[in-house]
C-alpha cells in the first residue's frame, strides 16, 4: 500500500502538455519502441531509437528537453535508467506512453 505514495523514479509529462511543447518546437521526442512498433504509429517528428539498440550517447544534445516514450512507460523508464549516468539532463518520459497519447485523441502517423 505504501507504493501508492511513492514518488516516481522519473519525471513524467502528460500527453497534452507534451503535445503543446512539440507544437511549439520546444522539446524533442525519442521513441524507444522497436522499429515495427514505431512504423505502426508514432508521434510526428519523433526520433526512433529502439531500446534494444539504445545508447544514451546518441541522444540529441541541445537546449531543448529530450523526452522519451514507448508503448506504456516501462521501456522508456528503462531507457531513462540507462541514460542517467551519461545524460542526467534526460529524465522525463511520456506518462502512459503511446497508449496515453492515443487515448488523449492526439495524432499518430504511420511509416518510418
Short mmCIF file of C-alpha atoms in Angstrom, two decimals:
data_model
loop_
_atom_site.label_atom_id
_atom_site.label_comp_id
_atom_site.label_asym_id
_atom_site.label_seq_id
_atom_site.Cartn_x
_atom_site.Cartn_y
_atom_site.Cartn_z
CA UNK A 1 0.00 0.00 0.00
CA UNK A 2 2.89 2.38 0.60
CA UNK A 3 3.79 2.08 -3.06
CA UNK A 4 0.74 4.23 -3.87
CA UNK A 5 2.51 7.18 -2.27
CA UNK A 6 6.00 6.51 -3.61
CA UNK A 7 7.49 9.26 -5.73
CA UNK A 8 8.04 8.12 -9.35
CA UNK A 9 11.68 7.42 -10.25
CA UNK A 10 11.47 9.61 -13.32
CA UNK A 11 9.63 12.75 -14.27
CA UNK A 12 6.50 12.21 -16.32
CA UNK A 13 4.79 14.60 -18.69
CA UNK A 14 1.11 14.26 -19.64
CA UNK A 15 0.25 13.78 -23.31
CA UNK A 16 -1.48 17.15 -23.75
CA UNK A 17 1.45 19.04 -22.22
CA UNK A 18 3.93 17.19 -24.43
CA UNK A 19 1.79 17.90 -27.50
CA UNK A 20 1.92 21.62 -26.71
CA UNK A 21 5.72 21.54 -26.31
CA UNK A 22 6.13 19.66 -29.58
CA UNK A 23 3.77 22.03 -31.42
CA UNK A 24 5.89 24.94 -30.19
CA UNK A 25 9.09 23.07 -31.15
CA UNK A 26 10.24 23.33 -27.53
CA UNK A 27 11.04 19.61 -27.00
CA UNK A 28 12.43 16.56 -28.79
CA UNK A 29 10.63 13.23 -28.52
CA UNK A 30 12.57 9.96 -28.74
CA UNK A 31 10.53 6.77 -29.17
CA UNK A 32 12.27 3.68 -27.75
CA UNK A 33 9.84 1.11 -29.16
CA UNK A 34 11.11 -1.33 -31.75
CA UNK A 35 11.10 -0.29 -35.41
CA UNK A 36 7.96 -2.22 -36.34
CA UNK A 37 6.03 -0.64 -33.46
CA UNK A 38 7.28 2.81 -34.45
CA UNK A 39 6.23 2.24 -38.07
CA UNK A 40 2.74 1.16 -36.99
CA UNK A 41 2.11 4.56 -35.38
CA UNK A 42 4.17 7.30 -33.75
CA UNK A 43 4.10 10.98 -32.91
CA UNK A 44 5.01 13.17 -35.88
CA UNK A 45 8.62 14.28 -35.65
CA UNK A 46 9.60 11.66 -33.06
CA UNK A 47 13.02 10.08 -33.42
CA UNK A 48 13.21 6.29 -33.37
CA UNK A 49 15.84 4.80 -31.06
CA UNK A 50 14.78 1.24 -30.12
CA UNK A 51 15.62 0.17 -26.59
CA UNK A 52 17.34 -2.95 -27.98
CA UNK A 53 19.99 -0.67 -29.52
CA UNK A 54 19.65 2.29 -27.15
CA UNK A 55 22.75 4.37 -26.45
CA UNK A 56 22.44 7.45 -24.28
CA UNK A 57 25.41 8.99 -26.08
CA UNK A 58 23.40 9.00 -29.32
CA UNK A 59 20.56 11.07 -27.84
CA UNK A 60 20.21 14.58 -29.26
CA UNK A 61 22.00 17.37 -27.44
CA UNK A 62 21.00 20.99 -27.32
CA UNK A 63 18.83 23.42 -25.45
CA UNK A 64 15.52 21.57 -25.91
CA UNK A 65 14.48 18.92 -23.39
CA UNK A 66 14.59 15.37 -24.69
CA UNK A 67 11.56 13.32 -23.67
CA UNK A 68 11.31 9.55 -24.13
CA UNK A 69 8.28 7.43 -24.93
CA UNK A 70 7.35 3.80 -25.56
CA UNK A 71 4.07 1.87 -25.58
CA UNK A 72 3.10 2.32 -21.92
CA UNK A 73 6.07 3.73 -19.99
CA UNK A 74 8.08 0.68 -18.94
CA UNK A 75 10.70 0.71 -21.70
CA UNK A 76 11.08 4.48 -21.65
CA UNK A 77 11.77 4.21 -17.89
CA UNK A 78 14.42 1.58 -18.64
CA UNK A 79 15.98 3.90 -21.23
CA UNK A 80 15.96 6.74 -18.68
CA UNK A 81 17.81 4.44 -16.27
CA UNK A 82 20.40 3.78 -18.98
CA UNK A 83 20.74 7.49 -19.72
CA UNK A 84 21.10 8.53 -16.07
CA UNK A 85 24.88 8.12 -15.81
CA UNK A 86 25.92 9.83 -19.02
CA UNK A 87 22.98 12.17 -19.64
CA UNK A 88 21.38 13.18 -16.30
CA UNK A 89 19.60 16.02 -18.15
CA UNK A 90 17.37 13.40 -19.78
CA UNK A 91 14.98 12.48 -17.00
CA UNK A 92 11.43 12.70 -18.39
CA UNK A 93 9.10 10.36 -20.25
CA UNK A 94 5.56 10.48 -21.57
CA UNK A 95 3.17 9.37 -18.82
CA UNK A 96 1.40 6.26 -20.10
CA UNK A 97 3.41 6.20 -23.33
CA UNK A 98 1.77 5.97 -26.73
CA UNK A 99 -1.30 4.38 -25.16
CA UNK A 100 -1.95 7.62 -23.28
CA UNK A 101 -1.17 9.69 -26.39
CA UNK A 102 -3.76 7.77 -28.41
CA UNK A 103 -6.28 7.82 -25.55
CA UNK A 104 -5.99 11.63 -25.50
CA UNK A 105 -7.02 11.64 -29.17
CA UNK A 106 -3.71 13.10 -30.31
CA UNK A 107 -2.49 12.48 -33.87
CA UNK A 108 -0.39 9.49 -34.84
CA UNK A 109 1.45 8.98 -38.11
CA UNK A 110 2.43 5.66 -39.68
CA UNK A 111 5.55 4.64 -41.56
CA UNK A 112 9.15 5.28 -40.68
#
